[in-house]
Coordinates of C-alpha atoms in Angstrom, one line a residue:
M1 CA 18.4 51.4 -38.0
P2 CA 19.2 48.1 -36.1
E3 CA 17.1 47.4 -33.1
N4 CA 18.8 47.2 -29.7
K5 CA 18.6 43.6 -28.7
A6 CA 19.7 44.3 -25.1
A7 CA 16.5 46.2 -24.5
H8 CA 14.5 43.2 -25.8
P9 CA 15.8 40.0 -24.2
G10 CA 12.9 38.0 -25.6
L11 CA 13.7 39.0 -29.1
A12 CA 17.4 38.3 -28.6
A13 CA 16.6 34.8 -27.4
E14 CA 14.4 34.1 -30.4
D15 CA 17.1 35.4 -32.8
D16 CA 19.7 33.1 -31.1
N17 CA 17.4 30.1 -31.7
P18 CA 15.9 30.6 -35.1
G19 CA 14.4 27.1 -35.2
A20 CA 12.3 27.7 -32.1
S21 CA 8.5 27.4 -32.3
P22 CA 6.6 30.6 -33.0
T23 CA 4.6 30.0 -29.8
R24 CA 7.6 29.6 -27.6
I25 CA 8.1 32.3 -25.0
G26 CA 11.7 33.4 -25.0
D27 CA 11.8 35.4 -21.8
P28 CA 12.3 33.0 -18.9
R29 CA 10.4 35.3 -16.5
I30 CA 7.4 35.4 -18.7
R31 CA 7.7 31.7 -19.3
F32 CA 7.7 31.1 -15.5
E33 CA 4.6 33.3 -15.0
A34 CA 2.8 31.5 -17.9
A35 CA 3.6 28.1 -16.3
R36 CA 2.3 29.3 -13.0
A37 CA -0.9 30.6 -14.6
L38 CA -1.3 27.3 -16.4
T39 CA -0.9 25.4 -13.1
W40 CA -3.5 27.5 -11.3
G41 CA -5.8 27.1 -14.3
L42 CA -5.4 23.3 -14.1
V43 CA -6.0 23.3 -10.3
I44 CA -9.2 25.4 -10.8
G45 CA -10.3 23.1 -13.6
L46 CA -9.7 20.0 -11.4
I47 CA -11.7 21.5 -8.6
A48 CA -14.6 22.3 -11.0
L49 CA -14.4 18.8 -12.4
A50 CA -14.5 17.3 -8.9
V51 CA -17.6 19.4 -8.0
H52 CA -19.2 18.3 -11.2
L53 CA -18.4 14.7 -10.5
S54 CA -18.9 14.9 -6.8
Q55 CA -22.0 12.7 -6.8
S56 CA -20.3 9.9 -8.7
L57 CA -17.2 10.2 -6.6
L58 CA -19.4 9.8 -3.5
V59 CA -20.8 6.6 -4.9
I60 CA -17.3 5.3 -5.5
F61 CA -16.3 6.2 -1.9
G62 CA -19.4 4.4 -0.7
A63 CA -18.2 1.4 -2.7
M64 CA -14.8 1.6 -1.0
V65 CA -16.6 1.7 2.4
F66 CA -18.6 -1.5 1.4
A67 CA -15.4 -3.1 0.2
A68 CA -13.7 -2.4 3.5
L69 CA -16.6 -4.0 5.3
I70 CA -16.2 -7.1 3.2
D71 CA -12.5 -7.1 3.6
G72 CA -12.8 -6.8 7.4
G73 CA -15.2 -9.8 7.4
S74 CA -12.8 -11.9 5.3
R75 CA -9.9 -11.0 7.6
L76 CA -11.9 -12.0 10.7
L77 CA -12.9 -15.2 8.9
G78 CA -9.3 -15.9 8.1
R79 CA -8.5 -16.3 11.8
A80 CA -10.6 -19.5 11.9
L81 CA -10.4 -20.7 8.3
P82 CA -6.9 -20.9 6.7
I83 CA -8.2 -20.7 3.1
G84 CA -7.6 -18.3 0.2
R85 CA -8.7 -14.7 0.4
N86 CA -11.1 -15.0 -2.5
W87 CA -12.9 -18.0 -0.9
R88 CA -13.2 -16.0 2.4
V89 CA -14.7 -13.0 0.5
A90 CA -17.1 -15.3 -1.3
I91 CA -18.2 -16.8 2.1
V92 CA -18.8 -13.3 3.5
L93 CA -20.9 -12.3 0.5
L94 CA -22.9 -15.6 0.8
L95 CA -23.6 -15.0 4.4
A96 CA -24.7 -11.4 3.8
T97 CA -27.0 -12.6 0.9
A98 CA -28.4 -15.4 3.2
F99 CA -29.2 -12.8 5.9
L100 CA -31.0 -10.6 3.4
V101 CA -33.0 -13.6 2.0
W102 CA -34.0 -14.5 5.6
L103 CA -35.0 -11.0 6.3
V104 CA -37.2 -10.8 3.3
Y105 CA -38.9 -14.2 3.4
F106 CA -39.1 -14.9 7.1
A107 CA -39.3 -11.5 8.8
G108 CA -40.6 -9.5 5.8
S109 CA -44.3 -10.3 6.4
Q110 CA -44.3 -9.2 10.0
I111 CA -42.2 -6.1 9.4
S112 CA -44.2 -5.1 6.3
Q113 CA -47.5 -5.4 8.2
Q114 CA -46.1 -3.2 11.0
A115 CA -44.7 -0.7 8.4
A116 CA -48.1 -0.3 6.9
E117 CA -49.5 0.8 10.3
F118 CA -46.5 2.9 11.2
P119 CA -47.5 6.2 9.3
S120 CA -51.0 6.2 10.9
I121 CA -49.6 5.9 14.4
I122 CA -47.1 8.7 13.8
E123 CA -49.8 10.9 12.4
M124 CA -52.0 10.2 15.3
Q125 CA -49.3 11.1 17.8
L126 CA -48.4 14.3 16.0
E127 CA -52.1 15.3 16.1
R128 CA -52.2 14.7 19.9
F129 CA -49.0 16.8 20.3
L130 CA -50.6 19.6 18.3
E131 CA -53.7 19.4 20.5
Y132 CA -51.5 19.7 23.5
L133 CA -49.8 22.8 22.1
R134 CA -53.1 24.4 21.3
G135 CA -54.3 23.7 24.8
K136 CA -51.2 25.7 26.1
G137 CA -52.1 28.7 23.9
F138 CA -50.0 28.0 20.8
A139 CA -51.7 28.8 17.5
V140 CA -50.5 25.8 15.6
R141 CA -52.6 24.5 12.7
T142 CA -52.4 21.0 11.2
E143 CA -52.2 22.4 7.7
D144 CA -49.1 24.4 8.6
I145 CA -47.3 21.3 9.9
Q146 CA -48.3 19.3 6.9
S147 CA -47.1 22.0 4.6
M148 CA -43.8 22.3 6.4
L149 CA -43.3 18.5 6.3
G150 CA -44.2 18.4 2.7
N151 CA -41.7 21.1 1.8
L152 CA -39.0 19.2 3.9
M153 CA -39.7 15.9 2.2
S154 CA -39.7 17.6 -1.2
G155 CA -36.3 19.1 -0.5
V156 CA -34.9 15.9 0.8
G157 CA -36.3 14.1 -2.2
T158 CA -34.7 16.5 -4.6
V159 CA -31.3 16.1 -3.1
T160 CA -31.7 12.3 -2.9
R161 CA -32.7 12.2 -6.6
A162 CA -29.6 14.1 -7.5
I163 CA -27.5 11.4 -6.0
G164 CA -29.1 8.7 -8.0
G165 CA -29.4 10.6 -11.2
L166 CA -31.8 9.2 -13.7
F167 CA -31.8 5.7 -12.2
G168 CA -32.8 6.5 -8.6
G169 CA -31.6 5.5 -5.2
V170 CA -32.0 1.7 -5.8
T171 CA -29.6 1.8 -8.7
T172 CA -27.1 3.9 -6.7
L173 CA -27.2 1.2 -4.0
L174 CA -26.6 -1.5 -6.6
L175 CA -23.7 0.4 -8.0
I176 CA -22.1 0.7 -4.6
I177 CA -22.5 -3.0 -4.0
I178 CA -21.2 -4.1 -7.4
I179 CA -18.2 -1.7 -7.4
G180 CA -17.5 -2.6 -3.8
V181 CA -17.4 -6.3 -4.6
Y182 CA -14.9 -5.7 -7.4
F183 CA -12.8 -3.6 -5.0
A184 CA -12.9 -6.3 -2.3
I185 CA -12.0 -9.2 -4.7
D186 CA -8.6 -7.7 -5.8
P187 CA -7.9 -4.3 -4.1
R188 CA -4.2 -4.4 -4.9
I189 CA -4.7 -3.8 -8.6
Y190 CA -6.6 -0.5 -7.8
E191 CA -4.0 0.5 -5.3
R192 CA -1.2 0.0 -7.9
G193 CA -3.3 2.0 -10.5
V194 CA -3.6 5.0 -8.2
A195 CA 0.0 4.7 -7.0
W196 CA 1.1 4.9 -10.7
M197 CA -0.3 8.4 -10.9
V198 CA 1.6 9.5 -7.7
P199 CA 5.3 10.7 -8.1
A200 CA 7.8 7.9 -7.4
S201 CA 9.3 9.9 -4.5
K202 CA 5.8 10.0 -2.8
R203 CA 4.7 6.4 -3.3
E204 CA 6.1 5.1 -0.1
A205 CA 4.2 7.8 1.8
F206 CA 1.1 7.0 -0.3
Y207 CA 1.2 3.3 0.6
D208 CA 1.8 4.1 4.3
T209 CA -1.2 6.5 4.4
L210 CA -3.4 4.0 2.5
S211 CA -2.5 1.2 4.9
Y212 CA -3.4 3.2 7.9
Q213 CA -6.6 4.4 6.3
A214 CA -7.7 0.9 5.4
Y215 CA -7.0 -0.3 9.0
T216 CA -8.9 2.6 10.4
M217 CA -11.8 2.1 8.1
R218 CA -12.1 -1.6 9.1
R219 CA -12.0 -0.8 12.8
L220 CA -14.6 2.0 12.3
L221 CA -17.0 -0.2 10.3
A222 CA -16.5 -3.1 12.8
G223 CA -17.5 -0.9 15.6
R224 CA -20.4 0.5 13.7
L225 CA -21.6 -3.0 12.6
V226 CA -21.4 -4.3 16.2
G227 CA -23.3 -1.3 17.5
M228 CA -26.0 -1.7 14.8
I229 CA -26.6 -5.3 15.7
A230 CA -26.5 -4.7 19.4
E231 CA -28.9 -1.7 19.3
G232 CA -31.3 -3.5 17.0
I233 CA -31.5 -6.7 19.1
F234 CA -31.6 -4.9 22.5
T235 CA -34.3 -2.5 21.3
W236 CA -36.4 -5.3 19.8
A237 CA -36.1 -7.5 22.9
L238 CA -36.8 -4.7 25.5
L239 CA -39.8 -3.3 23.5
A240 CA -41.2 -6.8 22.9
L241 CA -40.9 -7.6 26.6
Y242 CA -43.2 -4.8 27.5
G243 CA -45.5 -5.3 24.6
V244 CA -44.7 -2.2 22.7
P245 CA -46.4 -2.2 19.2
M246 CA -44.1 -2.7 16.2
A247 CA -41.1 -3.9 18.3
A248 CA -39.5 -5.7 15.4
L249 CA -39.8 -2.7 13.0
L250 CA -38.5 -0.3 15.7
G251 CA -35.6 -2.6 16.4
L252 CA -34.8 -2.9 12.6
L253 CA -35.0 0.9 12.2
T254 CA -32.8 1.5 15.3
G255 CA -30.2 -0.9 14.0
L256 CA -30.1 0.6 10.5
L257 CA -30.1 4.2 11.7
A258 CA -27.2 3.4 14.1
F259 CA -24.9 3.5 11.0
I260 CA -25.4 7.3 11.1
P261 CA -24.1 8.5 14.5
N262 CA -25.8 11.3 16.3
I263 CA -28.6 12.0 13.8
G264 CA -29.6 8.4 13.4
A265 CA -30.0 7.9 17.1
I266 CA -32.2 11.0 17.4
I267 CA -34.5 9.9 14.6
S268 CA -34.9 6.4 15.9
G269 CA -35.5 7.8 19.4
V270 CA -38.3 10.1 18.2
L271 CA -40.0 7.3 16.3
M272 CA -39.7 5.0 19.3
V273 CA -41.2 7.5 21.7
L274 CA -44.1 8.4 19.3
V275 CA -45.1 4.7 19.0
G276 CA -44.7 4.2 22.7
F277 CA -47.0 7.0 23.7
S278 CA -49.7 5.5 21.4
G279 CA -50.1 2.8 24.1
G280 CA -50.4 5.2 27.0
V281 CA -48.2 7.3 29.2
D282 CA -46.6 4.4 31.0
M283 CA -45.6 2.7 27.7
G284 CA -44.2 6.0 26.4
L285 CA -42.1 6.5 29.5
Y286 CA -40.8 3.0 29.1
T287 CA -39.8 3.6 25.5
I288 CA -37.8 6.7 26.7
F289 CA -36.1 4.5 29.3
V290 CA -35.3 1.9 26.6
Y291 CA -33.9 4.5 24.3
F292 CA -31.5 6.0 26.9
L293 CA -30.5 2.6 28.1
V294 CA -29.6 1.3 24.6
Q295 CA -27.8 4.6 23.6
N296 CA -25.7 4.7 26.8
F297 CA -24.8 1.0 26.4
D298 CA -23.6 1.7 22.8
G299 CA -22.0 5.0 23.6
Y300 CA -20.1 4.1 26.8
I301 CA -19.4 0.4 26.3
L302 CA -19.4 -0.8 22.7
V303 CA -18.0 2.3 20.9
P304 CA -15.1 2.9 23.3
M305 CA -14.1 -0.8 23.2
I306 CA -13.9 -1.0 19.4
A307 CA -13.9 2.2 17.5
K308 CA -13.1 5.2 19.7
K309 CA -9.5 4.1 20.4
T310 CA -8.8 4.0 16.7
V311 CA -10.8 7.0 15.4
D312 CA -11.3 9.6 18.2
L313 CA -13.5 12.1 16.3
A314 CA -15.0 15.0 18.2
P315 CA -18.8 14.7 18.2
G316 CA -19.3 18.3 17.2
L317 CA -17.0 17.9 14.2
V318 CA -18.9 14.7 13.2
L319 CA -22.2 16.4 13.5
S320 CA -21.0 19.4 11.5
A321 CA -19.7 17.2 8.7
Q322 CA -23.0 15.3 8.7
L323 CA -25.0 18.5 8.3
I324 CA -22.8 19.8 5.5
F325 CA -22.7 16.5 3.5
G326 CA -26.4 15.9 4.2
V327 CA -27.3 19.3 2.6
L328 CA -24.9 18.7 -0.3
F329 CA -25.6 15.1 -1.1
G330 CA -28.7 14.0 0.9
I331 CA -29.0 10.7 2.7
L332 CA -25.9 9.1 1.1
G333 CA -23.7 12.0 2.1
L334 CA -25.2 11.9 5.6
A335 CA -24.3 8.2 5.9
L336 CA -20.8 8.6 4.5
A337 CA -19.8 11.8 6.3
D338 CA -18.3 9.9 9.3
P339 CA -16.0 7.5 7.3
M340 CA -14.8 10.3 5.0
L341 CA -14.0 12.5 8.0
A342 CA -12.1 9.6 9.5
M343 CA -10.0 9.1 6.3
I344 CA -9.2 12.8 6.1
K345 CA -8.1 12.8 9.8
V346 CA -5.8 9.8 9.3
A347 CA -4.2 11.3 6.2
L348 CA -3.5 14.6 8.0
E349 CA -2.1 12.7 11.0
R350 CA 0.3 10.6 8.9
R351 CA 1.5 13.7 7.0
S352 CA 2.1 15.5 10.3
E353 CA 4.1 12.5 11.7
R354 CA 6.2 12.3 8.5
L355 CA 7.0 16.0 8.6
G356 CA 7.9 15.7 12.3
K357 CA 10.2 12.8 11.6
L358 CA 11.9 14.8 8.8
D359 CA 12.4 17.8 11.1
A360 CA 13.9 15.5 13.8
D361 CA 16.3 13.9 11.3
A362 CA 17.4 17.3 10.1
E363 CA 18.0 18.5 13.7
M364 CA 20.1 15.4 14.4
T365 CA 22.1 15.9 11.2
E366 CA 22.8 19.5 12.2
A367 CA 23.8 18.4 15.7
D368 CA 26.3 15.8 14.3
A369 CA 27.8 18.4 11.9

């Protein structure tokens, strides 16, 4: 008895096309659902791959941040030297290398000597603080604090080792520098490579967003670099003026930690105050005064002048991103949370502006009709 083909549209489609592949789905509705399931599967697979490669992707983003820093320096240098871009990039790299060499050979001996004394001073101040708490009736034991600090450092070390993989944090830093130099020398080739994977209809929007992100990154890093230098120099000068021990080391740590907003300032302030009180109450109060003076100068003068007008990020949002990235990726994630948040913000703003422009054009077209 012949089968009713009207009741089986998929079978009818296969009979009408006898040369079709055996795996071909004849029913267009089933074919649509299969395509949608495949799309969702690919999306989930890409998300899983991104999570698996998140540490490597973070290193690449760190290299992009370093490349933006070099590019900003070469652009600034181009205002005074009308030479080729590669020459300006080479000069910026040479100046950075010369600074590191100076720091190691000329300032390294003094800073290393102070760094050797730094842990003992911190331990002594913590012991004094515990004695003060015991005098107020708190049952705090030194062993409990040491155990807590040991567990904390163990957790931080585990996350930090995950970033560097088998090679460690030093190799991670070298990878960021090497890849960043390649990005800075010829960024256009990498832009074209990524744009090639973007649909042709979206490439103009891609280049527009990328241009704004690069501009924002340069301004953000310029403000951060100026703030680091200013905080480091002012902290060293003010502490050395009063005779605070380890003024050079504290100035260096304050400048380096200034790259991490909010959290970096808290850490440097705690270290500064602990060292200050090792020389007496008056010196400790003076270090507190120096800390608030430097932070207010950076927060109310430098940052608004350079970076805040370009990337107006809410402090609570920045701190939340730092906590999340710090837990997920350790120190590197903590340092790169602010630039990544700024790039996401710029991308969302550009998309919103483009959609608003399209809506306005559509309304004008309807009005003309």
